[in-house]
mmCIF file of C-alpha atoms in Angstrom:
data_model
loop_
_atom_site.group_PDB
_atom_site.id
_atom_site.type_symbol
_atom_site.label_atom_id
_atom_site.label_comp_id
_atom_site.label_asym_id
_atom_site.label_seq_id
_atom_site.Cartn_x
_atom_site.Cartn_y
_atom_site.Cartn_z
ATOM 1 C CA UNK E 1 -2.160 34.026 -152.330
ATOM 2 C CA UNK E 2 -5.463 32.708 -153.145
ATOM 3 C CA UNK E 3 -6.743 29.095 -152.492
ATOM 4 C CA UNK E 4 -8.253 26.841 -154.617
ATOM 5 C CA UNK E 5 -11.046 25.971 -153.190
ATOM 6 C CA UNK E 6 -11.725 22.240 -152.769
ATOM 7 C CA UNK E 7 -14.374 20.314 -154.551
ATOM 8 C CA UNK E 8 -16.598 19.153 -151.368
ATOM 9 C CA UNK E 9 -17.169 23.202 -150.644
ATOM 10 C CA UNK E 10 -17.565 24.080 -154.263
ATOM 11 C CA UNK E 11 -20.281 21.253 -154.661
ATOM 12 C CA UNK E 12 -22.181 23.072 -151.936
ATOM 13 C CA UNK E 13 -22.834 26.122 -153.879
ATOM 14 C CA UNK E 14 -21.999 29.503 -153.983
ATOM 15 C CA UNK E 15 -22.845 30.957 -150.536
ATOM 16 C CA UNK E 16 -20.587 28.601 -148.787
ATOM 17 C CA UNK E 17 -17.344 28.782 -150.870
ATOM 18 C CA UNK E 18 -17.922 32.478 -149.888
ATOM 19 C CA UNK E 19 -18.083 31.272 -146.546
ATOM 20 C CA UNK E 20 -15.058 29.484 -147.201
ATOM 21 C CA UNK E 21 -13.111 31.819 -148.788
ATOM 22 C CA UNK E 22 -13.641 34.405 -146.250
ATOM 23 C CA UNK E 23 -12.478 32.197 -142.432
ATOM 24 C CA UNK E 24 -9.351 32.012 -141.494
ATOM 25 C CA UNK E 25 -7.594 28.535 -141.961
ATOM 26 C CA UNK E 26 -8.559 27.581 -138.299
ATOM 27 C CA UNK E 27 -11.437 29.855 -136.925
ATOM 28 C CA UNK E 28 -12.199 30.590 -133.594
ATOM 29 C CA UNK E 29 -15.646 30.460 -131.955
ATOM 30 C CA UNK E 30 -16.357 33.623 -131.879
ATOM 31 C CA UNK E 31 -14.943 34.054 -135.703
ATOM 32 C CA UNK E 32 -17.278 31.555 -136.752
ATOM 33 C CA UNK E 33 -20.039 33.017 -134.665
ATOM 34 C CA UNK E 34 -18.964 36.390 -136.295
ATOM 35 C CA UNK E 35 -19.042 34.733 -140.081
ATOM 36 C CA UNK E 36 -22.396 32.055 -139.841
ATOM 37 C CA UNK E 37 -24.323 35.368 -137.910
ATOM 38 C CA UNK E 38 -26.514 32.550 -137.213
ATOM 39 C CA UNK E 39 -25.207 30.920 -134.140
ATOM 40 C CA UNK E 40 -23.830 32.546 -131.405
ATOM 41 C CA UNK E 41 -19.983 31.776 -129.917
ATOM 42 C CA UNK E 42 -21.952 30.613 -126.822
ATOM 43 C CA UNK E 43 -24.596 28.554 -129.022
ATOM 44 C CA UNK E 44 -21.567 26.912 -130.700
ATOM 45 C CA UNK E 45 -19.979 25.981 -127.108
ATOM 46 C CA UNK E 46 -23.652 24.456 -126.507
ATOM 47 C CA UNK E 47 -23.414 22.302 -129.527
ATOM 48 C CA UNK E 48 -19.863 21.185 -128.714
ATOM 49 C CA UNK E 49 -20.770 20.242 -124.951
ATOM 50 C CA UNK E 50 -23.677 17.790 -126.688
ATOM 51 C CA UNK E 51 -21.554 16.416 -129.353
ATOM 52 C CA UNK E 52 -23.363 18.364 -132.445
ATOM 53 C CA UNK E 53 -21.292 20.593 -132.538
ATOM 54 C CA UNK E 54 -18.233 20.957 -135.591
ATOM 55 C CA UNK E 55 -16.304 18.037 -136.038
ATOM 56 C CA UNK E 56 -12.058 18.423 -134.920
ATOM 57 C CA UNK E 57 -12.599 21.296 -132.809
ATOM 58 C CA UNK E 58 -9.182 21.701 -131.328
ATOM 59 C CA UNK E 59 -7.404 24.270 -128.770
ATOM 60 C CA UNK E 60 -5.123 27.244 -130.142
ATOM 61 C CA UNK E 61 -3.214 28.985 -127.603
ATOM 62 C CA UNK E 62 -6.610 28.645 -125.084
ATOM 63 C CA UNK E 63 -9.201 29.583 -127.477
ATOM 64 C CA UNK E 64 -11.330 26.725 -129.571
ATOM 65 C CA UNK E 65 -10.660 26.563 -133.274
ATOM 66 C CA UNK E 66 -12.334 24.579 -136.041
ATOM 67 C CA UNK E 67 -10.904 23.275 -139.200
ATOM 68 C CA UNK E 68 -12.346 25.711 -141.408
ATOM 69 C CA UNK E 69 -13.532 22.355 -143.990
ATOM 70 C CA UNK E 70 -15.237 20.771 -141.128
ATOM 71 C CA UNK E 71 -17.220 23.855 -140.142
ATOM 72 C CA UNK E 72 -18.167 24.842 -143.514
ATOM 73 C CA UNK E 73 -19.824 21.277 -144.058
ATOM 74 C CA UNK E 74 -21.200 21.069 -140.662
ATOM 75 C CA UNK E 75 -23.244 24.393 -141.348
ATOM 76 C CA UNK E 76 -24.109 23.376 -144.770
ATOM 77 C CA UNK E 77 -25.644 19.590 -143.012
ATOM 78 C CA UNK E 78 -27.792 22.085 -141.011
ATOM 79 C CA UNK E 79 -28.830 24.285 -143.739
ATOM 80 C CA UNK E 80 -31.746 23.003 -146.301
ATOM 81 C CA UNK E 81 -33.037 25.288 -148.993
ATOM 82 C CA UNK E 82 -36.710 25.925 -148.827
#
């Protein structure tokens, strides 16, 4: 089963509807640590204890998940092409 990826992601260019295509629905910390290679799991926990962190972070069976939309767009608002 493949997803159609929505339009907000596919307006943001290639790179992230890879990104997109390749988390899990709801990806962990340490997934999205493991996927961005940019920011750490403990980085990310940083960012969420300040409030700039992934919007609807939520709690999965003890472990803190993102919407996989939400994370997506939050890296792309930090991102800036040079």
């Amino acid at each position: 089963m493949y997803l159609e990826v929505p339009a907000h992601i596919e307006a943001l260019g290639l790179d992230f509807v890879r990104l997109w295509r390749d988390l899990t629905a709801f990806p962990t910390r340490e997934e999205a640590a493991s996927k961005i290679r940019i920011y750490s799991a403990r980085t990310l926990a940083n960012l969420d204890s300040q409030g700039r962190g992934p919007a609807g972070r939520l709690m999965i069976a003890s472990k803190v998940c993102y919407p996989k939309d939400e994370l997506v767009m939050w890296y792309a608002a930090r991102t800036k092409k040079l």
